[in-house]
XYZ file of C-alpha atoms in Angstrom:
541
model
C -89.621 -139.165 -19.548
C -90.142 -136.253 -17.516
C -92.884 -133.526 -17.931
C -93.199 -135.279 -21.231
C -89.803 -134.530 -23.075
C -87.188 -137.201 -23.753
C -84.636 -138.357 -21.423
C -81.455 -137.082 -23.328
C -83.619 -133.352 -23.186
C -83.148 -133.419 -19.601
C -79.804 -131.261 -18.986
C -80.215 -128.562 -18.029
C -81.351 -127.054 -14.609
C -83.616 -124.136 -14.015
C -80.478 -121.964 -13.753
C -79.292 -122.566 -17.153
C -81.161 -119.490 -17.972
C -78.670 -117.016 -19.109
C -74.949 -117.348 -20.735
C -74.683 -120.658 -22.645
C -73.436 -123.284 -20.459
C -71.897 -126.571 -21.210
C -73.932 -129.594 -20.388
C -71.970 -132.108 -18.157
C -73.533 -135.079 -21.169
C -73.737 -133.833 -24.754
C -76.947 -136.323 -26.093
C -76.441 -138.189 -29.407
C -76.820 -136.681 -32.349
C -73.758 -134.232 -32.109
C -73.613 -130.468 -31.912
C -76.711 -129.822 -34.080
C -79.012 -131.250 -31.756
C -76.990 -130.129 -28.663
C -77.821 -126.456 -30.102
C -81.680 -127.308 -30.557
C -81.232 -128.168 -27.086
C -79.548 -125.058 -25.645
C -82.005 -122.730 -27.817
C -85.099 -124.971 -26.143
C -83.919 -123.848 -22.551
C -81.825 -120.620 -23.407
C -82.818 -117.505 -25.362
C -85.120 -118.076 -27.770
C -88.255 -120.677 -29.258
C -86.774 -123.952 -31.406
C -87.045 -123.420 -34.679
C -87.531 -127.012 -35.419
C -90.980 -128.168 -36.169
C -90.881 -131.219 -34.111
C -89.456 -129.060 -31.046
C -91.662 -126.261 -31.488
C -94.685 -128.443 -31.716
C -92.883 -129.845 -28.608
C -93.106 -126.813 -26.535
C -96.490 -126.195 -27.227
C -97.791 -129.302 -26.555
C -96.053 -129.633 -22.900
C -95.577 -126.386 -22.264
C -98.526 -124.281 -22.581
C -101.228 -127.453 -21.993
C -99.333 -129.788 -19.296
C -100.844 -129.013 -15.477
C -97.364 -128.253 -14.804
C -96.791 -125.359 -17.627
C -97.136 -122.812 -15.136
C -94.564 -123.753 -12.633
C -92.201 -124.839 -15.153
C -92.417 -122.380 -16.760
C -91.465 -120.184 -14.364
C -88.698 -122.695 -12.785
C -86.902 -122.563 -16.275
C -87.587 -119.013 -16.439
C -88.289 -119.763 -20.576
C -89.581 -116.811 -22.251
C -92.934 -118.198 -22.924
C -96.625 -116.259 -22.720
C -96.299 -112.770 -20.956
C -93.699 -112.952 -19.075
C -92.541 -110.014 -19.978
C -95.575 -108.604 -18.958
C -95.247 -109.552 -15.814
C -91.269 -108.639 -15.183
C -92.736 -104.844 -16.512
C -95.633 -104.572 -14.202
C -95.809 -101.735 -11.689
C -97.600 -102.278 -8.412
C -99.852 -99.208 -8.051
C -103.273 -98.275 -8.211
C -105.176 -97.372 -11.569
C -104.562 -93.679 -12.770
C -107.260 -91.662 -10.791
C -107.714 -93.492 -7.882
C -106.054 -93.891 -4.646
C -106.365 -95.679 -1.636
C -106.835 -93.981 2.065
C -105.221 -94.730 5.003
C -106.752 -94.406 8.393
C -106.099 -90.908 9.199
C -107.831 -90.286 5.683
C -110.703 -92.222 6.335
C -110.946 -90.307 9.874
C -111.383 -87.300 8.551
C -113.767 -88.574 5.510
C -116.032 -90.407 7.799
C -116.681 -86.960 9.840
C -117.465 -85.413 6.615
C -119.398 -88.044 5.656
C -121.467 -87.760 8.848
C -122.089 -84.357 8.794
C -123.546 -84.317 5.085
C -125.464 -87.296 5.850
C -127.336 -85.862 8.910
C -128.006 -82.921 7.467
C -129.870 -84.525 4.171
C -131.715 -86.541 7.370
C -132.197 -83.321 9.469
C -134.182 -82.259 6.001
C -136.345 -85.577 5.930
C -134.633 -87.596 3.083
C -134.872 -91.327 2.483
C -131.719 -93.460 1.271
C -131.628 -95.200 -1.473
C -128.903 -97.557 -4.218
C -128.725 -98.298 -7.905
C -126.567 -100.076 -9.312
C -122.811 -98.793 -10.020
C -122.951 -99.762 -13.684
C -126.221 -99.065 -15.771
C -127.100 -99.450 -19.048
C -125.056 -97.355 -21.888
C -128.389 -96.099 -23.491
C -129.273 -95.299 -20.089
C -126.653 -92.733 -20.080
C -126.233 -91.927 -23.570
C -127.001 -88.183 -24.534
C -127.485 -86.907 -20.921
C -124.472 -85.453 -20.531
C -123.535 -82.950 -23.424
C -120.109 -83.193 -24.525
C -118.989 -84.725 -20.693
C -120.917 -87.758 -22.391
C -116.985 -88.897 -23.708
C -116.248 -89.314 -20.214
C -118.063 -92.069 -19.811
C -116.832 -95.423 -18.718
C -117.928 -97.922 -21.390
C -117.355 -101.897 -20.028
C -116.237 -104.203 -22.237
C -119.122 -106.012 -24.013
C -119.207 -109.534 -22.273
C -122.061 -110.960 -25.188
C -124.797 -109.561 -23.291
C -126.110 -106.103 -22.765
C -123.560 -102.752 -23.237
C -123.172 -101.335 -20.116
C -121.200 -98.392 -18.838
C -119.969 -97.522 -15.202
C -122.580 -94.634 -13.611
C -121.476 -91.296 -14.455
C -123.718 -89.123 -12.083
C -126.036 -90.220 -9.250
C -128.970 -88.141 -11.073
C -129.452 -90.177 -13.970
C -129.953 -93.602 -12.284
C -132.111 -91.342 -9.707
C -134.440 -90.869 -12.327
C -134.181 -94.047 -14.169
C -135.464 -95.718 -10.759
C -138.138 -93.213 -10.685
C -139.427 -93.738 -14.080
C -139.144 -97.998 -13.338
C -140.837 -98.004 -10.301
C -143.235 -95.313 -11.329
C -142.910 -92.905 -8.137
C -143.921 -88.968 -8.376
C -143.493 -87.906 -4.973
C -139.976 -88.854 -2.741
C -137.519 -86.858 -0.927
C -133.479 -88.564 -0.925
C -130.547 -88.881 -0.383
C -127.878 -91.375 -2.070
C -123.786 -91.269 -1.118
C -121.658 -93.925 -3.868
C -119.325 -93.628 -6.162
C -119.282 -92.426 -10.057
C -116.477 -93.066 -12.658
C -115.257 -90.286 -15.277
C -112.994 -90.960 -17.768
C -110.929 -87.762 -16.903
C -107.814 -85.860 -16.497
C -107.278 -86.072 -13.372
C -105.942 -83.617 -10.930
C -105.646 -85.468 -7.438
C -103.712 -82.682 -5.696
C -106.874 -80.483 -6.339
C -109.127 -83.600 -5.320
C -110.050 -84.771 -8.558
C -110.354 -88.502 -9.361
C -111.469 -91.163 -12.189
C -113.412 -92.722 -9.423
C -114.794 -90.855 -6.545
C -117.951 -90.402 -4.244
C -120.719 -87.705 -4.568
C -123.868 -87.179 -1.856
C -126.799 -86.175 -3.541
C -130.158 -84.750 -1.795
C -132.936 -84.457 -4.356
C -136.600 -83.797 -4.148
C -139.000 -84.866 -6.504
C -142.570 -83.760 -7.398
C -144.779 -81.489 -8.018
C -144.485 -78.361 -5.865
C -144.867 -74.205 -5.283
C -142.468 -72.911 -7.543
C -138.795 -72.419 -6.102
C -139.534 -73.914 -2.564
C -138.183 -76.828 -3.137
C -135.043 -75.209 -4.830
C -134.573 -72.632 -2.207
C -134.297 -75.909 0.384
C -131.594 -77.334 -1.827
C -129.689 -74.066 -1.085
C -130.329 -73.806 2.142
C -128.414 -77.383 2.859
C -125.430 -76.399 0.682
C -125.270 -73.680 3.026
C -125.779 -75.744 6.292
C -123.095 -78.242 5.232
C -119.946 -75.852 4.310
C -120.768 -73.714 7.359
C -120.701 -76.914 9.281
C -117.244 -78.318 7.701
C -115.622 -74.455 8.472
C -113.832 -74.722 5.127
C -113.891 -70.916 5.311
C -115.818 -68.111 3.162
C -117.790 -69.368 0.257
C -119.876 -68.437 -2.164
C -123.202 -70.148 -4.008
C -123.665 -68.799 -7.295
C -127.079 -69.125 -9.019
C -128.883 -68.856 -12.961
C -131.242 -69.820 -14.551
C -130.956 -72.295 -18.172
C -133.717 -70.046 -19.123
C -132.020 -66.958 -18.414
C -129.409 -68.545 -20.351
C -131.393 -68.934 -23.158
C -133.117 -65.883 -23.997
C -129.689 -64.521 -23.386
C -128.219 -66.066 -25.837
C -131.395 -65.537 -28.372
C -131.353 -61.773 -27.319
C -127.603 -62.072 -28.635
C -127.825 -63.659 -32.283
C -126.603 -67.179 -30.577
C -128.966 -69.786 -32.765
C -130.986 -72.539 -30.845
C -128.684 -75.629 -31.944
C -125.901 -73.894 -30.562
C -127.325 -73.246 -27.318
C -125.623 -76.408 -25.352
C -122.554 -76.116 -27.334
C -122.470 -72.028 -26.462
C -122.390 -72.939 -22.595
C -120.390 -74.986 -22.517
C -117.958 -72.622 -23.568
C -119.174 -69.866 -21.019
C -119.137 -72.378 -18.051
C -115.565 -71.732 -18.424
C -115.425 -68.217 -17.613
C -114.621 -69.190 -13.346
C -110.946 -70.918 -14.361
C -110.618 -68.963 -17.338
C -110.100 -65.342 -18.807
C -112.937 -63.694 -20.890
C -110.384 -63.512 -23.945
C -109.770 -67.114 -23.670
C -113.428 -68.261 -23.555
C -113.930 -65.402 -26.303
C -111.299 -66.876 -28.224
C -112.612 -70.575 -28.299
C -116.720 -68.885 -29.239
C -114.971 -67.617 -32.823
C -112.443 -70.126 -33.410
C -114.050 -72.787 -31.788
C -117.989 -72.378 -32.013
C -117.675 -70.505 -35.116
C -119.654 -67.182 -33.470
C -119.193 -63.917 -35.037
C -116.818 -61.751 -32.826
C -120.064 -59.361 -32.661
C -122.142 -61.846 -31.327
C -119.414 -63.244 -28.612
C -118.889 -59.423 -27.648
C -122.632 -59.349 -26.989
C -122.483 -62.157 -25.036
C -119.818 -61.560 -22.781
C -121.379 -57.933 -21.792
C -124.311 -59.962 -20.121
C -122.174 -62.940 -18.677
C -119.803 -61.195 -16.692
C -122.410 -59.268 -14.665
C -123.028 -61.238 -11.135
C -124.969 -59.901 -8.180
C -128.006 -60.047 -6.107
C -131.768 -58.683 -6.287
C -130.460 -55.318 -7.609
C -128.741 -57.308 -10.634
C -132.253 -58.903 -11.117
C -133.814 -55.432 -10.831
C -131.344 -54.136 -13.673
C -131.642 -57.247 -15.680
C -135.896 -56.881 -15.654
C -135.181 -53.223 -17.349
C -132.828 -54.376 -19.951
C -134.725 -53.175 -23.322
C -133.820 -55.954 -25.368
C -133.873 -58.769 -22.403
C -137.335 -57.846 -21.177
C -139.051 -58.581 -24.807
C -138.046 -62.220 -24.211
C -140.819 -64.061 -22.167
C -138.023 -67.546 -22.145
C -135.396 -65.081 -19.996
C -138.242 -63.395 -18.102
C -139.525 -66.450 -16.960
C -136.495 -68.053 -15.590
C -135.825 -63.928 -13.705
C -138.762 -64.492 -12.128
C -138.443 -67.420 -10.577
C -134.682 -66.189 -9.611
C -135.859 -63.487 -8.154
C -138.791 -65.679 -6.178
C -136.142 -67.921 -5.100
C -134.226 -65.307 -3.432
C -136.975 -63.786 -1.802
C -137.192 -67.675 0.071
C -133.635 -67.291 0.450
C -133.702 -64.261 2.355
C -136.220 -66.345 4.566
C -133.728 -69.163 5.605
C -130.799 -65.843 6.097
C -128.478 -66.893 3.583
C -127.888 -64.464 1.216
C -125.147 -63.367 2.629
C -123.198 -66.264 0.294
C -126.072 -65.965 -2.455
C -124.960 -64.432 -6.282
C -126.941 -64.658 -9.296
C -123.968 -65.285 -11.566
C -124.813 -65.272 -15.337
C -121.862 -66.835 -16.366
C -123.097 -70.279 -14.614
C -124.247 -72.854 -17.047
C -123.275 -76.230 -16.049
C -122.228 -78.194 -19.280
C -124.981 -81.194 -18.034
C -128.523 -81.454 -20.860
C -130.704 -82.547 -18.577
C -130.708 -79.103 -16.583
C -134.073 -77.182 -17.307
C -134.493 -74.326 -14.860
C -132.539 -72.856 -11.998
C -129.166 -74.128 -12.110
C -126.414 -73.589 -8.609
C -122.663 -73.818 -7.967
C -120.799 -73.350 -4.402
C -116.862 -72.446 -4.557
C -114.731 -71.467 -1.839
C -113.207 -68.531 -1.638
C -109.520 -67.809 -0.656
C -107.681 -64.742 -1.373
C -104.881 -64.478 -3.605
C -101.966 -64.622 -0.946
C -103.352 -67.477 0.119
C -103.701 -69.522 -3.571
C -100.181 -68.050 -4.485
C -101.683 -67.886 -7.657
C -101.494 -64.891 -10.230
C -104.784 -64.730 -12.207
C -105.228 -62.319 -14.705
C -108.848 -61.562 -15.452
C -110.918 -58.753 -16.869
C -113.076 -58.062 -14.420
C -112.397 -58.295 -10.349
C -113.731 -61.158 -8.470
C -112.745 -63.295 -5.651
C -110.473 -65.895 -6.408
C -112.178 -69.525 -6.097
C -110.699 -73.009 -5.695
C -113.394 -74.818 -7.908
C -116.879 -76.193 -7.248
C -117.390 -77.987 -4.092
C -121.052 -78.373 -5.010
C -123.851 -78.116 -7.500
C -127.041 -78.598 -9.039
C -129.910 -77.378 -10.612
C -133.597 -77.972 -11.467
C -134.286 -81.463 -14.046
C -138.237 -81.339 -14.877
C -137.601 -83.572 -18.218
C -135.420 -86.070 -17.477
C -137.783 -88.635 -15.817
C -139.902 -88.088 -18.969
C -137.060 -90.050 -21.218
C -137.445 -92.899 -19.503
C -141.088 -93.266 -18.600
C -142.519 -94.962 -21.628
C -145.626 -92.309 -21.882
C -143.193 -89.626 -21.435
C -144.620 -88.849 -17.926
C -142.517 -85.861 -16.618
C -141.697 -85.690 -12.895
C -140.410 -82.369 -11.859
C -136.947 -82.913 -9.905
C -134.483 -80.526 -7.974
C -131.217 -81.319 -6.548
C -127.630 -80.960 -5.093
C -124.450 -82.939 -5.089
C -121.977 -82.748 -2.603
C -117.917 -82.771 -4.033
C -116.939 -84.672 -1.175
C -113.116 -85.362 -2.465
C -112.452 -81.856 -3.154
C -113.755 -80.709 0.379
C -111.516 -84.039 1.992
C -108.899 -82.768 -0.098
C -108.788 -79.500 1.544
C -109.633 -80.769 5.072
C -106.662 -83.306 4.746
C -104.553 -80.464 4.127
C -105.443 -78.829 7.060
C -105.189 -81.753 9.076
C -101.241 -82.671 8.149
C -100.161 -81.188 10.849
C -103.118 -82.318 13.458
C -103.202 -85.588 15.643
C -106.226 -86.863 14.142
C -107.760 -90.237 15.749
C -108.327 -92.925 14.053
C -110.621 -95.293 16.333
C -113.330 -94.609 18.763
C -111.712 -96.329 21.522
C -112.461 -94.784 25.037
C -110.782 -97.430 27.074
C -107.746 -99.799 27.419
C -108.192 -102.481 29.589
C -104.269 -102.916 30.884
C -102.673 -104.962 33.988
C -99.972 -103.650 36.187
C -98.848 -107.120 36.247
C -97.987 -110.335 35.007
C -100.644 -113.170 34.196
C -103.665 -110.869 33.469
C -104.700 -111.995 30.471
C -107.601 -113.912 31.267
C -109.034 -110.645 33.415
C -108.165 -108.325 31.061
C -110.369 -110.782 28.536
C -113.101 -111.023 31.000
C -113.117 -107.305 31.896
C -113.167 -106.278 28.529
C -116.017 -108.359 27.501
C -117.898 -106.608 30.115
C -117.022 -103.148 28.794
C -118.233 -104.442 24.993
C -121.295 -106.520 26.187
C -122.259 -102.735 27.712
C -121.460 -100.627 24.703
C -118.045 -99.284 25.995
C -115.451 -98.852 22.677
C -112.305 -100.728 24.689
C -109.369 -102.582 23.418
C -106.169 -104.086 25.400
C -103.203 -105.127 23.554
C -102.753 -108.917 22.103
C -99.776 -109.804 24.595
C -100.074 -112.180 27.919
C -97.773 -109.985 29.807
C -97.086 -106.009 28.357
C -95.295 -104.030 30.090
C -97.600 -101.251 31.779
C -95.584 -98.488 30.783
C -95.866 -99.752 27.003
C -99.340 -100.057 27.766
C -99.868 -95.997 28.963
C -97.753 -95.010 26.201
C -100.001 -96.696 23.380
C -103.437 -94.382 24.815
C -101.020 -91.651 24.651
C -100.654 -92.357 21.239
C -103.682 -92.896 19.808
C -105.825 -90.934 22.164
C -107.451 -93.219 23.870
C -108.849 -90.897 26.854
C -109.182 -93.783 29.847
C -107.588 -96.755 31.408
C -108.753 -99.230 33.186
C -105.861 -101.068 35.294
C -105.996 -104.333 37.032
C -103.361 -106.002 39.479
C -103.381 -108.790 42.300
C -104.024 -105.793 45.073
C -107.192 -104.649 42.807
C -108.962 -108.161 42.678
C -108.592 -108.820 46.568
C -110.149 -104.955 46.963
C -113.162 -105.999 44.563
C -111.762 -102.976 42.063
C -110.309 -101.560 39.478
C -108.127 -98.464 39.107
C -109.221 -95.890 36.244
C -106.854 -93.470 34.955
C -107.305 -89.986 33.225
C -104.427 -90.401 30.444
C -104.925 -86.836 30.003
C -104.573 -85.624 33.429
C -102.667 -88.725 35.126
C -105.292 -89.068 37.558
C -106.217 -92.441 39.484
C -108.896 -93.876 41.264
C -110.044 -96.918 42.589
C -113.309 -97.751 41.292
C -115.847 -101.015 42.424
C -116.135 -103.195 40.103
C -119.833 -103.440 39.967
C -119.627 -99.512 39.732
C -117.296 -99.094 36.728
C -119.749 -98.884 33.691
C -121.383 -96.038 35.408
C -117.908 -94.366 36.343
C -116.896 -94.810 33.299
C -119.866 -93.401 31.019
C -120.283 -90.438 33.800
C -116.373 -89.402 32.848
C -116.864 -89.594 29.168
C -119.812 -87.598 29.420
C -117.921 -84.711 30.810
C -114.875 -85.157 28.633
């Protein structure tokens, strides 16, 4: 016997996989059993009962089905599957290579110490919560959530937003007063676009700040780092485009919109910055099932955008200023620009009453920051009804959330909350674009440690623990005797600024020689003296 099956059953070799071949010993039982035989290690299952029960048995339970399976290449299990499978990441991801992660770490850095210039704590949930956690916080984006497969236990889904699990751990833990900051990934089941930097599964760095404060100072901060941060990255001109859900609302009351339409209505009108006011006019009739009176109505308010003098135009309106729901969110528009012109930046400020933001759990104030490039430069044609700059989507946004603690605290306790999310794949996106043609470095190395001659590698070893043990980013290469030219040309490559050189002449002297890669310059430096050379030339580079 071997791997269970008769003697006579062992003919054929793993390459008899294929064309029929002709077996050097026929077994007894003639032609009929030679053909159960062939079928057993050729094309297809036996169809015998005592075969197929056979195969089974010491096939798919012996310790060895695996590999013999695969050595007799018989078309058991999936391994069809696995001849078919594609190696490649899942749709709506990707992975980054160094000169990606270069440039996203100095984004990462500058968002990150701005939210700490500002005060903000860090904090982490947990990158899957639970589904009624989510459920019915997100409108209609709610279908875009990542459901996990129910493993017996509790029904989970894969985080969605960094907001929602912000305030879930604010209702758990029963805080009312914190200032923070959170950078992780969130999952979206969407279309996605990764040319344009949109993913299934990306990051987003949120600053928030919760409690219970003057009206619109808090918000007006939130602005005020949206604006610090894309002057900072020098994407170019941009623009940060505020309403108000309020506004919104007595609009659309004003207008003949009813209240259980409201969520459903702006949704549609959050559409109006990628597409034409016939299109989104189109989709309220057909669609929404709006009168073509009542979406006429509506889009003579929400394609107005502007600053305090749009406010001051909006508070005279005769059939607008009879509704105290869009009064009060004007107001506190018009407060928050008043703070605005404070911090200077309302030079990139529009009240823009075509911003909704699709999200429920908005309340007040609501913000959006686009870039703006000019048409030459999109080599786009875009048709629209009214003129406007031309925008490359959202790079970030956010808005006031005063009821969304409240679902989760089990006495409804309401925690007023304000905050901003940074679209930090969209920005890379951009920033890797301008980069393809830049030498961008991809360590933080300031010196090689290199020898001019042979048998250095124990004092390149030594010397370079010295540099590490004193804080000094050095490497030297993993050889016992590279060439020095080999050496040079590897700083030169990846921009490592210094070089620290030892030979036989430099350890009878007591020194080393450090060189400039930039400028080819050499000196000969004491040993006991090199940290301090060192630091005092990377200070000044």
């Amino acid at each position: 016997m071997a791997y269970g099956l008769p003697r006579r059953f062992v003919l054929f070799r793993s390459t008899c996989y294929g064309p029929r071949r002709r077996c050097k010993r026929v077994p007894s039982g003639g032609p009929d059993r030679y053909e159960e035989i062939n079928l057993f290690c050729g094309r297809s299952l036996p169809h015998s009962w005592w075969l197929r029960n056979m195969a089974h048995n010491k096939f798919t339970h012996s310790p060895v089905a695996a590999s013999k399976q695969l050595e007799w290449k018989v078309p058991l299990g999936n391994d069809d599957a696995k001849l078919n499978f594609v190696l490649k990441t899942p749709k709506g991801t990707r992975d980054y290579h160094p000169k990606q992660m270069a440039i996203r770490e100095r984004v990462f850095n500058i968002i990150i110490n701005c939210f700490k210039l500002h005060g903000a704590q860090t904090i982490d949930t947990p990158v899957f919560e639970l589904k009624e956690t989510l459920t019915g916080k997100y409108g209609e984006d709610s279908k875009l959530i990542y459901d996990l497969k129910d493993q017996g236990g509790e029904l989970l889904s894969l985080r969605y937003d960094l907001t929602v699990p912000f305030a879930r751990y604010l209702a758990m833990n029963k805080i009312t007063n914190i200032k923070r900051y959170q950078v992780a990934k969130v999952y979206r089941r969407d279309d996605p676009a990764m040319s344009k930097g949109r993913y299934r599964e990306f990051y987003q760095c949120d600053f928030d700040i919760a409690g219970k404060y003057d009206t619109m100072v808090p918000d007006a901060e939130c602005l005020k780092i949206v604006h610090e941060i894309l002057s900072e990255l020098q994407l170019g001109d941009f623009l940060i485009k505020i309403n108000d859900r309020r506004i919104l609302g007595g609009m659309f009351a004003v207008c003949g919109v009813p209240e259980n339409m409201f969520r459903t209505v702006c949704s549609s009108v959050d559409k109006l910055d990628k597409n034409p006011w016939s299109d989104v006019k189109k989709e309220l009739v057909q669609e929404k099932g709006l009168t073509p009176e009542v979406a006429d109505h509506i889009g003579d308010y929400v394609r107005q955008s502007g600053g305090l003098e749009l406010i001051q135009h909006l508070q005279q309106d005769p059939q607008l200023s009879q509704n105290k729901q869009f009064l009060e969110g004007l107001s506190d528009v018009k407060t928050l620009f008043e703070y605005l012109e404070l911090f200077g930046v309302t030079n990139q400020i529009s009240v823009d009453l075509s911003l909704a933001r699709g999200l429920d759990y908005y309340t007040g104030v609501i913000f959006e920051a686009v870039l703006l490039w000019d048409q030459k430069e999109l080599h786009v044609q875009q048709q629209n009804d009214h003129d406007e700059a031309l925008n490359v989507g959202s790079v970030a946004g956010g808005g006031r959330y005063d009821g969304l603690v409240g679902l989760f605290d089990p006495k409804g306790k309401k925690v007023p909350c304000v905050g901003v999310s940074i679209g930090i794949e969209r920005i890379c996106s951009l920033m890797e674009k301008k980069a393809a043609e830049e030498r961008v470095r991809t360590t933080t190395t300031k010196v090689l440690v290199a020898a001019a001659q042979k048998d250095f590698l124990k004092e390149r070893i030594k010397l370079i623990s010295i540099l590490w043990d004193s804080g000094i980013p050095a490497e030297m290469l993993y050889k016992k005797n590279p060439k020095l030219l080999s050496q040079l040309h590897y700083c030169e490559e990846t921009g490592i600024p210094l070089v620290v050189i030892i030979g036989e002449q430099e350890i009878k002297d007591g020194v080393v020689k450090l060189r400039v890669v930039r400028t080819r310059e050499e000196v000969d430096v004491p040993r006991g003296s090199l940290i301090e050379e060192i630091r005092k030339r990377l200070s000044h580079s």
